Structures are given as structure tokens and as C-alpha cells.
Amino acid sequence: MPPELATSVERDGRAAVVRLEGDLVVPTARALYTQLQDIARRRDVRSIVIDFARVGRIDSSGVAAVSLVGQQAKRSGRTLELRELGEHHRAAFAMSPRKVEEPPAEPPPTSFEALGDSMIATWDGAKALTSIVKDTTYQGVLVAGRRKQLPAGSVASQLFEMGFNGLFIVSLLAFLIGMTMGFQGVTQLERFGAGVFVADMLGLSMVRELAPLMTAIIITGRTGAAIAAELGTMKVRSEIDALATMGIDPNRFLILPRLLAITIAGPALTLIAMFVGMLGGMLVTSLALDLPAIAYWGRIAESVTLGDFAHGLIKAVLFSWIIAISGSHFGMRATGDPSSVGHATTRTVVVSVLSIILVDAAFATITTIAGGGP
Amino acid sequence: MSTLLECRDLVCGYDKPLLQDVNLTVGAHEIVVLLGGSGCGKSTLLRTITGLLPPLSGQVLVFGESLYDLAPEERNQLLRRTGTAFQQDALFGSMSVGENIALPLRELTKLPQSMIKEMVRMKLGLVGLGGFESRLPTQLSGGQRKRAALARATILDPQLVFCDEPSAGLDPVVAASIDETLVQFRDTLGITLVVVTHVIESVRAIADRAVVLAGGRVCAAGTIAELEASTAPEVYGFFHRVPVAPHATPTTRTITRGIT
């Protein structure tokens, strides 16, 4: 049977006497609260008296209702009196919140202060990034000079993960992009009777532009995100602090092996993507134009120089460094909150892709001005 | 008794001071407990002492050297004479327990592999984890992970070991065995320990001295007997499980041995 609470209100001069009968609990508290509020608003009532003589159970909702009405009455200059309270009623009312002096809350920052905070955060981020680059380079010099060693097998294991495990997806995408480019080229160039030049177009665009860019974007998604997530998780789990307190430099132990591995894996995957992309284009041209494979590769050999390969591979190295440094920077800046690992991963992908495209554009501009083509 | 650790007028915190005017000394072969309620700054102080969080002002002297005035490589050299066991254990998830414990030996010494393996076996035996070398940290219970972290912190036989909440969140039996291990480290290996905890049973079991932190400063320090007898509200409340009103600031400062 649901709890019930019957109320009756009697007037005693300017006082309203509310007699309760039943349980003052969650199912009945709201109706009582509304009724008491109405009484507390009446102009002819100067004091409210609640009689608890026939009240059974009272829970925190009942205490809250009476406490709020008491506060409302006090604000409007009325009084609230509780009569015939039993022991358990008194114990329940002992729960009602007392006024605790809270420490003064900090005022929210003004827009000027918020701007300052964001500038300070950006400056701190830039300092941290510079510090990672500087310290990792220093550790690299120490390792090169055989004054320090890398953790045994660390570069090989990273290389396997970044390079070998990424080979299939890079090859598949390069092959499909090569085919797509081939279809586009054949369709457009054949209208002008220049279908055979598809090989030139494919060779140059894969080697100089598409393979480095596409491989870098795949590496960002696979490896950059993984670096940020791994380092971020290690940071959150205090593993990086543990290294620091052991006197082991985290830059040498964690970042340098990843940087070295990606410096090898990035260009290697790019080189593979160049050839697999051209292979995809060859498949299309041989089917659509009946162009023999030997003629296709012959045209590529004529149009694509070693300088073009160097152009693509230098970009691949730069892109790989951007990815590794972004992943390391954002991973190492993760805080104690697990969600910061997710933020670090997202930032790594966004910043890496943006930086790669900016560097690519800058590279194209510089080489065009220098006379080497985009 | 030589001093291994000293804090002079230390102010520590992240952006704002969390603890101020921290002056304390830790002598050789003693176990000093940093005691205080949640959020009082115990772990922040420990991070500052272990070289992870530069102080806002003041000095941390480890083995007489000012930790934050040293060049990074010199600081690393100094830290290699210490060990730290973290609250979260901080074992490397990608390595087995044996590899975790061997890591400082592999990275920082030129000892042969066979000797490293033997030392790892010895340390694991000491913390009651004999035969766990090849297990991954994820295959261990909370108490076993804490023990493995202690074994790693002491693998180089440091003179000074810092432990952050070594027995927090563990059942009383496992917590008692961790406490016993800490005392064993001091008695058998002569290691000095600075232990952060808020588990009062652990404090009674291991501490030679305790430093009580409350209200953003050191509010008391001394032997357990001295602190048990203290009438300062924060100290009394801690040792006798009496709640202190929220946001209350310390009213009494009981300065005893160990605070200069």
C-alpha cells in the first residue's frame, strides 16, 4: 500500500496550524511542500505551526520540504514552529543542512584574462614542443656518439609495427589510387589522342605528390595516433614519471626509437606506394589502351628522374618527423585524466594532417620558385 | 645520523601554492610517513621531492645536493641513488614483471644478463613474488602489482626510497604484508623510506616519525607516540578518527622533532 499523508489546516489567530497524519516520505512530500508554500504566501498568516504528533516515517524529502518552507517563511518575516516531534523526527531533522561557510569561489575569468590564459597555454605548448625536439636531438647525438644506448630491440620492434604492419594498407590504397588516376587520365587524355602520356602523368604525380602525401596521411592515422595514445596512456599511468625517477631519459627511451623507426618506415612505405601506385595505373592503361607494360615503364623511366624520387622521399622524411613529433608532443602532454589520451590522439591527427599539407604546399612553392616544378 | 633528504622553506603546487613553508629532514635508516587527508598535498610534495614537479620556491636537498639546481644529467645521476614506488604502481604494461624489475639494471648498469636475472629473482623473492618473472602486470592482483613496483623501486639497492600510498585500496592482510616488506627493507637493506599514506594502521606499523600535512602546511611532526598524544584538532582527528569540519583551517601547530 502506498504511503499516505493527510493534512488539515486550522487557524489560530494569525497562525496556521497544519496537522499531519501519515508518512512524510518521497511520494507524499511534494504535495505537502506545495501546500505549505501556499500557506506561507498568505498575507493573513504570520506564523506556521506543523504538528507532527500523528506523523509516522519521515525521510530526507520530508526534511527538505519542511526546511525549504522554513527558509521561505524566514525570508518573508514569518515563523515556522514544529510541534510534537518524536525522537526519530528530531533525528531526521538533524540531517537538514546547516549553513557552512564555503571558501570564496574564484570569479570566472574575463574575456581579456581568457585570452591571456590561452596565450600562456599556447606559449607553454610551444616551449614543450621545442623542449622535446631539443632533448630528443641531444639524446640522438649522445646515442650516435655511443655515449648512450637505445633500449635493446626498441627501433626494430617499432619499425616492424610502423613499417611492416602498415605495408598492406599503404599498398592497397596506393594501388587503388593508381588505378583511379589511370582511369581519369585515360578518359581525359584519350580525347586529345594523348592517352600514352597517362604513364608520364601517373609516374610524376605518384612519385612527387600522391605517394608521399597519401602515405603520410595513412601513417598519421595508424602510427601518429598510436604514438600519442601509447605515450598518453603511459603518462596517465605514471609510467613516464617512473622512468624519470629512475634517472632514465624518457626522450631517449621512448621518443628517439619511434623517431628513428618512422624515419626509416615513412620513406620506405612511400617508395613502395610510388611503385604500387604506378602498378595500379599500369593495369588500367594496359586494359584500356592496350599499352604494353614495357612501353608503360619505358615512358615512366623517361619522364621520372631520380630528382623526382628524391623530392618525394625528402618530403616523406619531413612528413614522418612531423607525425612522430606531434604524436610524442601531444602524448607527453596528456594529464591524469584518461580522456586526455583521446584528446591527445585527436590533436595529433588534426595537427599532423594540417602541418603535412602546409609543408607540402610550402615545398611545392619553394621548388617551383627554384625552378624544379611543384 | 646523516641527513638524506631535506626540504627548506619549500613551497610546492602546480600553478598556485598547495603546500607552504615545508621544512623537514629525513635521516638515514628511518621510515618517515607523510600523513594527511585526501587532497592535502601529500602526493604533490612527494612529486616535488622526487624531481617530478619543480618547487614554486625553496629547496629540496637529496644527499646534500640541491635537486633542482643540478643539470639534467647530474639530477638523473642523483635520482639513480633513489627509488620510487608510485600509487598506481606504474609498471610498464608491455613488459613482463621480470623485465619491469630488470629495467633499471639493464638501462643503468653494465651487469651481465645472468646476474640481472639473479638479482630480479632475489628481489621478487623478497617481496613475496618468487616465480612471477614471466607474468604480465595485467595478470597480477592489486597487491601483487604494488609488491612488484616495490621490487623495481629497490632493484638498484637505493639508499632512499619513496612510496606513494603503498597500501591504499588493499585488504588489511595484503596491506599488512606490504607494511612488513617496507620495514624489512629498512632492517635488512638499510633503506631509508619516505612513505605517503593516509592509512593510520600502516602509519602505526611502519613509521619511525610522521609529518602531518593539513591546511596547506605541515601542521605537526614527530614520533607516533608524540602525535598520538597531540591535541591539535587535525592530528587528533586523524589518529582518533574524529571528523574535522570541512574547510577548517589548522588552529594549532605542534612543532616537534624533525621540523626545523
XYZ file of C-alpha atoms in Angstrom:
634
model
C 0.000 0.000 0.000
C 1.494 3.367 -0.972
C 2.253 5.765 1.872
C -0.336 8.438 2.530
C -0.281 11.762 4.281
C -3.452 13.558 5.311
C -3.279 17.236 6.194
C -5.692 19.559 7.925
C -5.181 23.284 8.396
C -6.716 25.185 11.290
C -6.464 28.876 12.031
C -5.423 30.142 15.454
C -5.462 33.905 15.143
C -2.732 34.803 12.611
C -1.170 31.351 12.941
C -1.892 28.443 10.589
C -1.701 25.079 12.346
C -1.035 22.228 9.919
C -1.788 18.796 11.345
C -0.218 15.891 9.544
C -1.260 12.278 9.649
C 0.684 9.559 7.848
C 4.179 9.261 6.400
C 6.211 12.249 5.213
C 8.225 10.478 2.521
C 9.050 10.849 -1.201
C 5.545 10.010 -2.553
C 3.829 12.480 -0.175
C 6.457 15.198 0.309
C 5.797 17.127 -2.887
C 2.064 17.661 -2.204
C 2.847 18.818 1.334
C 5.577 21.158 0.099
C 3.163 22.820 -2.367
C 0.505 23.154 0.321
C 2.941 24.641 2.855
C 4.282 27.083 0.241
C 0.731 28.297 -0.428
C 0.144 28.791 3.285
C 3.461 30.642 3.679
C 2.403 33.059 0.933
C -0.917 34.047 2.557
C -0.893 37.608 3.862
C -3.071 36.840 6.868
C -0.639 34.164 8.129
C 2.214 35.379 10.344
C 3.323 32.009 11.665
C 3.058 28.390 10.556
C 2.846 25.560 13.070
C 3.284 21.981 11.896
C 2.026 19.290 14.226
C 3.961 16.040 13.936
C 2.019 14.129 16.604
C 0.497 11.695 14.077
C 3.394 11.555 11.615
C 4.938 8.132 11.154
C 8.014 7.883 8.939
C 9.891 10.926 7.720
C 12.680 10.741 5.151
C 15.077 13.283 3.663
C 12.449 14.544 1.171
C 10.185 15.398 4.110
C 13.033 17.135 5.918
C 13.900 19.058 2.734
C 10.261 20.163 2.228
C 9.937 21.481 5.795
C 13.417 23.035 5.714
C 12.672 24.920 2.459
C 9.342 26.201 3.761
C 11.134 27.333 6.924
C 13.633 29.312 4.816
C 10.807 30.829 2.746
C 8.942 31.827 5.906
C 12.050 33.386 7.408
C 12.695 35.454 4.291
C 9.168 36.862 4.426
C 9.302 37.621 8.158
C 7.125 34.679 9.227
C 7.945 31.976 11.735
C 7.780 28.210 11.444
C 7.258 26.050 14.508
C 7.457 22.259 14.631
C 5.366 20.672 17.389
C 5.126 17.212 18.903
C 8.308 15.995 17.286
C 9.199 12.406 18.150
C 12.744 11.137 18.664
C 13.030 9.805 15.127
C 11.628 13.062 13.733
C 14.305 15.022 15.603
C 16.996 12.658 14.317
C 15.745 13.189 10.762
C 15.724 16.989 11.157
C 19.294 16.834 12.431
C 20.174 15.986 8.790
C 18.918 19.320 7.481
C 21.786 21.296 6.006
C 23.494 23.817 8.196
C 24.946 26.919 6.795
C 28.585 26.152 6.080
C 30.942 28.922 5.202
C 32.155 27.948 1.795
C 35.535 29.081 0.533
C 35.054 32.060 -1.783
C 34.618 30.898 -5.361
C 37.053 32.264 -7.869
C 35.388 34.747 -10.205
C 35.188 33.477 -13.787
C 37.961 34.864 -15.990
C 37.145 37.946 -18.014
C 37.475 37.682 -21.796
C 40.812 39.502 -21.548
C 42.036 37.032 -18.911
C 40.770 34.106 -21.013
C 42.745 35.445 -23.964
C 45.800 35.709 -21.733
C 45.281 32.157 -20.456
C 45.053 30.808 -23.984
C 48.201 32.709 -24.994
C 50.040 31.326 -21.983
C 48.826 27.800 -22.841
C 49.998 28.239 -26.448
C 53.365 29.548 -25.260
C 53.704 26.602 -22.840
C 52.845 24.201 -25.673
C 55.447 25.796 -27.925
C 58.061 25.570 -25.152
C 57.208 21.903 -24.551
C 57.443 21.156 -28.279
C 60.806 22.906 -28.529
C 61.993 21.037 -25.461
C 61.027 17.642 -26.954
C 62.785 18.434 -30.232
C 65.878 19.779 -28.462
C 66.140 16.990 -25.877
C 65.456 14.210 -28.385
C 68.062 15.640 -30.759
C 70.542 15.836 -27.876
C 69.815 12.239 -26.909
C 70.194 11.262 -30.578
C 73.636 12.886 -30.634
C 74.607 11.003 -27.446
C 73.429 7.723 -28.966
C 75.254 8.450 -32.236
C 78.396 9.215 -30.254
C 77.948 5.904 -28.392
C 77.762 7.698 -25.063
C 74.230 6.361 -24.540
C 72.346 3.375 -25.861
C 68.856 2.898 -27.127
C 66.768 0.230 -25.384
C 67.630 -3.113 -26.954
C 65.378 -4.003 -29.884
C 63.253 -0.873 -29.495
C 63.862 0.504 -33.016
C 63.336 -2.911 -34.631
C 60.047 -3.522 -32.841
C 58.782 -0.026 -33.729
C 59.940 -0.473 -37.307
C 58.026 -3.730 -37.569
C 54.878 -2.117 -36.199
C 55.111 1.108 -38.211
C 56.511 -0.342 -41.424
C 55.701 -3.991 -41.923
C 52.253 -3.862 -40.329
C 51.349 -0.798 -42.390
C 52.527 -2.283 -45.660
C 49.241 -3.877 -46.705
C 47.017 -0.834 -46.169
C 49.503 1.542 -47.821
C 49.906 -0.785 -50.812
C 46.186 -1.339 -51.198
C 45.393 2.362 -51.150
C 48.285 3.222 -53.471
C 47.155 0.551 -55.915
C 43.559 1.815 -55.878
C 44.627 5.452 -56.233
C 46.930 4.480 -59.105
C 44.014 2.734 -60.817
C 41.692 5.703 -60.231
C 44.294 8.121 -61.586
C 44.779 5.791 -64.541
C 41.056 5.768 -65.335
C 40.868 9.570 -65.047
C 43.967 10.033 -67.189
C 42.903 7.619 -69.892
C 39.421 9.152 -70.116
C 40.698 12.738 -70.355
C 43.891 12.341 -72.340
C 42.472 9.919 -74.906
C 40.083 12.641 -76.066
C 43.138 14.514 -77.294
C 44.864 11.404 -78.623
C 47.394 11.654 -75.839
C 46.464 8.500 -73.925
C 50.044 7.273 -73.865
C 51.003 10.226 -71.676
C 48.989 8.704 -68.848
C 52.196 6.922 -67.833
C 54.066 10.241 -67.548
C 51.277 11.826 -65.556
C 50.924 8.851 -63.255
C 54.642 8.473 -62.690
C 55.238 12.112 -61.858
C 52.152 12.588 -59.709
C 52.684 9.380 -57.730
C 56.393 9.969 -57.131
C 56.357 13.686 -56.412
C 52.997 14.206 -54.762
C 50.478 11.462 -54.222
C 52.570 8.692 -52.682
C 54.298 10.922 -50.078
C 51.066 12.694 -49.140
C 48.806 9.649 -49.065
C 51.349 7.543 -47.165
C 51.846 10.347 -44.652
C 48.115 10.575 -44.037
C 47.875 6.805 -43.521
C 50.884 6.884 -41.174
C 49.262 9.743 -39.262
C 46.122 7.672 -38.712
C 47.976 4.466 -37.853
C 51.261 5.454 -36.290
C 50.851 9.065 -35.165
C 47.644 8.243 -33.319
C 49.284 5.127 -31.836
C 52.310 7.126 -30.590
C 50.040 9.692 -28.927
C 47.823 7.004 -27.387
C 50.762 4.908 -26.134
C 52.663 7.825 -24.620
C 49.457 9.402 -23.291
C 48.461 6.184 -21.559
C 51.961 5.814 -20.132
C 51.754 9.383 -18.862
C 48.349 8.806 -17.259
C 49.592 5.589 -15.648
C 52.686 7.403 -14.246
C 54.982 5.156 -16.307
C 56.827 8.163 -17.715
C 57.227 9.586 -14.215
C 58.614 6.204 -13.183
C 61.260 6.431 -15.908
C 62.154 9.968 -14.830
C 62.573 8.949 -11.197
C 64.811 6.054 -12.288
C 67.064 8.620 -13.940
C 66.193 7.282 -17.420
C 65.526 9.987 -20.002
C 62.033 9.382 -21.479
C 63.092 11.139 -24.693
C 65.827 8.572 -25.285
C 63.835 5.624 -24.006
C 60.520 6.319 -25.716
C 60.667 9.068 -28.327
C 64.018 8.514 -30.036
C 63.316 4.869 -31.035
C 59.980 5.925 -32.509
C 61.543 8.847 -34.352
C 64.287 6.672 -35.813
C 61.845 3.933 -36.794
C 59.470 6.330 -38.540
C 62.395 7.988 -40.333
C 63.052 4.620 -41.963
C 59.476 3.338 -42.226
C 57.952 6.546 -43.678
C 60.211 6.844 -46.759
C 60.244 3.048 -47.221
C 56.458 2.887 -47.297
C 56.382 5.931 -49.565
C 58.784 4.288 -52.012
C 56.637 1.150 -52.046
C 53.494 3.288 -52.501
C 55.121 5.030 -55.510
C 55.739 1.755 -57.339
C 52.468 0.075 -56.309
C 50.529 3.177 -57.400
C 52.258 3.130 -60.781
C 51.470 -0.600 -60.970
C 47.762 0.154 -60.451
C 47.951 2.726 -63.252
C 49.701 0.182 -65.481
C 46.860 -2.293 -65.026
C 44.342 0.299 -66.236
C 46.417 1.551 -69.167
C 47.191 -1.947 -70.340
C 43.483 -2.835 -70.299
C 42.109 0.462 -71.620
C 44.858 1.446 -74.082
C 46.446 -1.926 -74.855
C 49.701 -0.235 -73.820
C 52.321 -2.937 -73.193
C 53.896 -2.945 -69.753
C 57.365 -2.422 -71.163
C 56.178 0.702 -73.004
C 54.432 1.983 -69.854
C 57.541 1.600 -67.680
C 59.668 2.971 -70.513
C 57.660 6.189 -70.585
C 57.902 6.455 -66.782
C 61.659 5.935 -66.911
C 61.880 8.768 -69.447
C 59.700 11.218 -67.549
C 60.502 10.498 -63.885
C 64.029 11.352 -62.829
C 65.993 10.414 -59.729
C 65.492 14.018 -58.635
C 61.736 13.407 -58.597
C 62.249 10.381 -56.350
C 64.498 12.442 -54.080
C 61.823 15.176 -53.987
C 59.177 12.651 -52.891
C 61.408 10.907 -50.372
C 62.634 14.128 -48.753
C 59.004 15.107 -48.251
C 58.326 11.641 -46.818
C 61.082 12.149 -44.223
C 59.758 15.593 -43.280
C 56.199 14.288 -43.014
C 57.364 11.357 -40.855
C 59.125 13.711 -38.443
C 56.021 15.889 -38.221
C 53.942 12.823 -37.337
C 56.375 11.444 -34.755
C 56.956 14.792 -33.070
C 53.223 15.655 -32.980
C 52.349 12.248 -31.535
C 55.112 12.473 -28.936
C 54.328 16.076 -28.018
C 50.606 15.580 -27.521
C 51.064 12.172 -25.894
C 53.539 13.543 -23.361
C 51.199 16.436 -22.562
C 48.329 14.131 -21.564
C 47.293 14.736 -17.961
C 45.954 12.410 -15.295
C 42.547 12.248 -16.933
C 42.001 9.229 -19.257
C 40.003 11.425 -21.659
C 43.182 13.444 -22.237
C 44.562 10.426 -24.119
C 41.659 10.699 -26.558
C 42.280 14.433 -26.930
C 45.995 13.812 -27.499
C 45.192 11.317 -30.258
C 42.703 13.636 -31.958
C 45.071 16.600 -31.778
C 47.903 14.535 -33.186
C 45.865 13.534 -36.234
C 44.466 17.026 -36.846
C 47.743 18.894 -36.314
C 49.777 16.347 -38.274
C 47.488 16.381 -41.319
C 47.300 20.179 -41.275
C 51.063 20.548 -40.879
C 51.760 17.977 -43.595
C 49.559 19.803 -46.076
C 51.110 23.168 -45.139
C 54.630 21.775 -45.522
C 53.633 20.165 -48.822
C 52.309 23.483 -50.093
C 55.431 25.281 -48.901
C 57.610 22.639 -50.566
C 55.732 22.982 -53.853
C 56.040 26.764 -53.724
C 59.752 26.722 -52.950
C 60.623 24.117 -55.587
C 58.526 25.914 -58.214
C 60.278 29.214 -57.487
C 63.600 27.375 -57.560
C 62.642 26.014 -60.975
C 62.212 22.375 -60.092
C 58.463 22.133 -60.675
C 55.796 21.766 -57.934
C 72.525 10.246 11.866
C 73.277 11.632 8.407
C 70.570 13.547 6.594
C 69.470 12.044 3.281
C 66.629 14.392 2.458
C 65.941 17.942 3.458
C 63.249 20.402 2.446
C 63.994 24.053 3.120
C 61.169 26.597 3.079
C 59.584 24.566 0.335
C 56.510 25.884 -1.446
C 55.031 23.388 -3.857
C 51.984 23.113 -6.066
C 51.055 23.337 -9.707
C 50.045 26.870 -10.620
C 49.304 28.017 -7.100
C 50.927 27.005 -3.811
C 49.321 23.890 -2.362
C 51.816 23.498 0.470
C 53.879 26.270 2.018
C 56.768 26.560 4.441
C 57.648 22.882 4.339
C 60.772 22.283 6.373
C 61.680 18.704 7.112
C 64.645 16.397 7.340
C 64.888 12.660 6.879
C 67.822 10.821 8.383
C 69.414 7.545 7.370
C 67.691 4.235 8.149
C 64.385 5.710 9.229
C 60.868 5.449 7.878
C 59.154 8.814 7.710
C 55.485 8.935 6.822
C 53.825 11.921 5.169
C 50.347 11.850 6.578
C 47.243 13.804 5.743
C 43.746 13.699 4.340
C 42.864 13.399 0.672
C 43.865 16.472 -1.312
C 46.129 17.896 1.404
C 49.170 17.850 -0.899
C 50.991 14.669 0.171
C 51.476 13.371 -3.359
C 52.330 16.856 -4.642
C 55.062 17.111 -2.010
C 56.315 13.662 -2.982
C 56.420 14.645 -6.671
C 58.462 17.696 -5.736
C 60.848 15.651 -3.604
C 61.318 13.050 -6.356
C 62.224 15.602 -9.019
C 58.952 15.469 -10.960
C 57.499 18.838 -10.019
C 59.765 21.860 -9.589
C 59.000 23.775 -6.383
C 57.474 27.230 -6.584
C 60.152 28.301 -4.122
C 62.505 26.781 -1.583
C 64.939 23.904 -1.905
C 64.939 20.120 -1.953
C 68.256 18.646 -0.899
C 68.804 14.977 -1.669
C 72.044 13.568 -0.248
C 73.012 17.188 0.423
C 72.629 18.261 -3.239
C 70.003 20.790 -4.282
C 67.925 18.656 -6.663
C 66.574 21.414 -8.855
C 69.854 23.306 -9.133
C 71.551 20.375 -10.868
C 71.918 19.923 -14.627
C 69.530 17.257 -16.021
C 72.209 14.571 -16.313
C 73.530 15.282 -12.805
C 69.985 15.151 -11.467
C 69.476 11.795 -13.193
C 72.672 10.534 -11.542
C 71.361 11.640 -8.165
C 67.923 10.105 -8.734
C 69.556 6.764 -9.543
C 70.509 6.609 -5.855
C 66.808 6.766 -5.009
C 63.806 4.610 -5.887
C 60.143 5.483 -6.244
C 57.082 3.259 -5.997
C 54.051 5.018 -7.421
C 50.491 4.909 -6.160
C 49.318 3.460 -9.483
C 52.283 1.021 -9.475
C 53.379 2.425 -12.907
C 54.546 -0.967 -14.157
C 55.115 -0.989 -17.914
C 52.169 -2.895 -19.346
C 54.102 -4.111 -22.376
C 56.809 -5.776 -20.261
C 56.702 -8.851 -18.039
C 57.160 -8.426 -14.297
C 60.763 -9.625 -14.607
C 61.508 -7.164 -17.419
C 59.926 -4.336 -15.437
C 62.119 -5.004 -12.444
C 65.227 -5.560 -14.546
C 64.733 -2.318 -16.475
C 66.840 -0.026 -14.243
C 69.612 -2.642 -14.176
C 69.550 -3.067 -17.961
C 69.443 0.655 -18.642
C 71.740 1.984 -15.977
C 74.323 -0.729 -15.360
C 76.559 -2.973 -17.428
C 75.857 -6.090 -15.394
C 75.684 -9.373 -17.319
C 72.266 -10.793 -18.139
C 72.709 -13.765 -15.820
C 73.437 -11.506 -12.867
C 70.461 -9.277 -13.674
C 68.185 -12.325 -13.737
C 69.512 -13.485 -10.398
C 69.020 -10.046 -8.833
C 65.460 -9.890 -10.165
C 64.730 -13.335 -8.710
C 66.188 -12.231 -5.382
C 64.120 -9.037 -5.208
C 60.935 -10.804 -6.276
C 61.528 -13.371 -3.552
C 61.993 -10.583 -1.020
C 58.597 -9.080 -1.863
C 56.908 -12.491 -1.941
C 56.553 -12.760 -5.721
C 59.026 -15.572 -6.394
C 58.285 -17.243 -9.746
C 56.278 -14.316 -11.144
C 59.009 -13.124 -13.535
C 57.267 -14.045 -16.765
C 53.795 -12.801 -15.851
C 52.428 -9.598 -17.286
C 51.357 -6.824 -14.877
C 47.741 -7.336 -16.006
C 47.909 -10.888 -14.671
C 48.665 -9.690 -11.133
C 46.310 -8.607 -8.361
C 46.458 -5.071 -6.954
C 48.596 -6.145 -4.014
C 50.974 -8.128 -6.222
C 51.410 -5.161 -8.539
C 52.288 -2.923 -5.578
C 54.859 -5.517 -4.488
C 56.313 -5.699 -7.981
C 56.546 -1.879 -8.013
C 58.408 -2.020 -4.689
C 60.791 -4.619 -6.095
C 61.507 -2.350 -9.081
C 61.986 0.694 -6.836
C 64.609 -1.168 -4.791
C 66.354 -3.162 -7.521
C 69.383 -0.833 -7.555
C 69.530 -1.021 -3.740
C 68.998 2.728 -3.373
C 69.687 4.454 -0.079
C 66.412 6.340 -0.212
C 63.039 5.026 -1.408
C 59.816 6.989 -1.843
C 56.471 5.181 -1.749
C 53.163 6.797 -2.643
C 50.222 5.109 -0.904
C 51.743 1.608 -0.900
C 48.845 0.016 0.948
C 45.906 2.127 -0.214
C 42.957 0.181 -1.583
C 44.281 -3.177 -0.384
C 42.634 -5.556 2.038
C 44.054 -5.457 5.594
C 46.037 -8.687 5.209
C 47.764 -7.619 1.989
C 48.269 -4.098 3.366
C 49.915 -5.556 6.475
C 52.253 -7.669 4.363
C 53.266 -4.604 2.317
C 53.962 -2.746 5.567
C 56.059 -5.699 6.729
C 58.019 -5.604 3.467
C 58.772 -1.903 3.931
C 60.067 -2.477 7.449
C 62.104 -5.406 6.112
C 63.690 -3.110 3.510
C 64.856 -0.803 6.262
C 66.033 -3.563 8.568
C 67.754 -5.846 6.060
C 68.879 -3.487 3.291
C 69.300 -0.339 5.398
C 66.996 1.607 3.097
C 65.522 4.908 4.256
C 61.884 5.257 3.303
C 59.605 8.237 2.824
C 56.085 6.885 2.643
C 52.940 8.803 1.753
C 49.813 7.300 3.232
C 46.557 8.095 4.927
C 46.079 4.586 6.316
C 46.553 5.086 10.029
C 47.144 1.377 10.705
C 50.070 1.475 8.282
C 51.462 4.553 9.976
C 51.408 2.782 13.335
C 53.015 -0.306 11.803
C 55.915 1.262 9.935
C 56.635 4.851 10.907
C 59.564 5.992 12.974
C 58.315 9.513 12.513
C 55.375 11.124 10.785
C 54.768 14.518 9.272
C 51.131 15.628 9.270
C 50.000 17.898 6.453
C 46.834 19.941 6.752
C 45.569 23.335 5.687
C 48.345 23.796 3.131
C 51.262 23.364 5.513
C 52.995 20.984 7.872
C 50.864 21.111 10.973
C 52.719 18.594 13.093
C 55.650 16.214 13.078
C 57.168 13.777 15.485
C 57.163 10.189 16.626
C 53.929 8.257 16.517
C 53.682 8.368 20.326
C 54.050 12.156 20.273
C 51.450 12.553 17.569
C 49.019 10.147 19.212
C 49.190 12.344 22.310
C 48.744 15.567 20.344
C 45.638 17.637 20.960
C 45.894 19.619 17.720
C 42.500 19.053 16.040
C 43.887 17.820 12.697
C 46.313 15.401 14.358
C 43.859 14.216 16.978
C 41.178 13.790 14.307
C 43.472 11.712 12.178
C 44.742 9.397 14.873
C 41.407 9.005 16.641
C 39.089 9.017 13.583
C 37.277 12.205 14.583
C 35.811 14.205 11.684
C 37.121 17.738 11.223
C 34.701 20.377 9.941
C 35.075 20.929 6.201
C 37.192 23.908 5.144
C 38.504 24.277 8.672
C 41.958 25.737 8.875
C 44.512 24.439 11.349
C 44.366 26.237 14.614
C 47.217 24.606 16.446
C 50.662 23.859 15.267
C 52.529 21.216 17.172
C 56.140 21.543 16.248
C 58.153 18.599 17.405
C 61.244 16.724 16.414
C 62.183 16.689 12.739
C 60.931 20.122 11.795
C 63.455 22.897 11.752
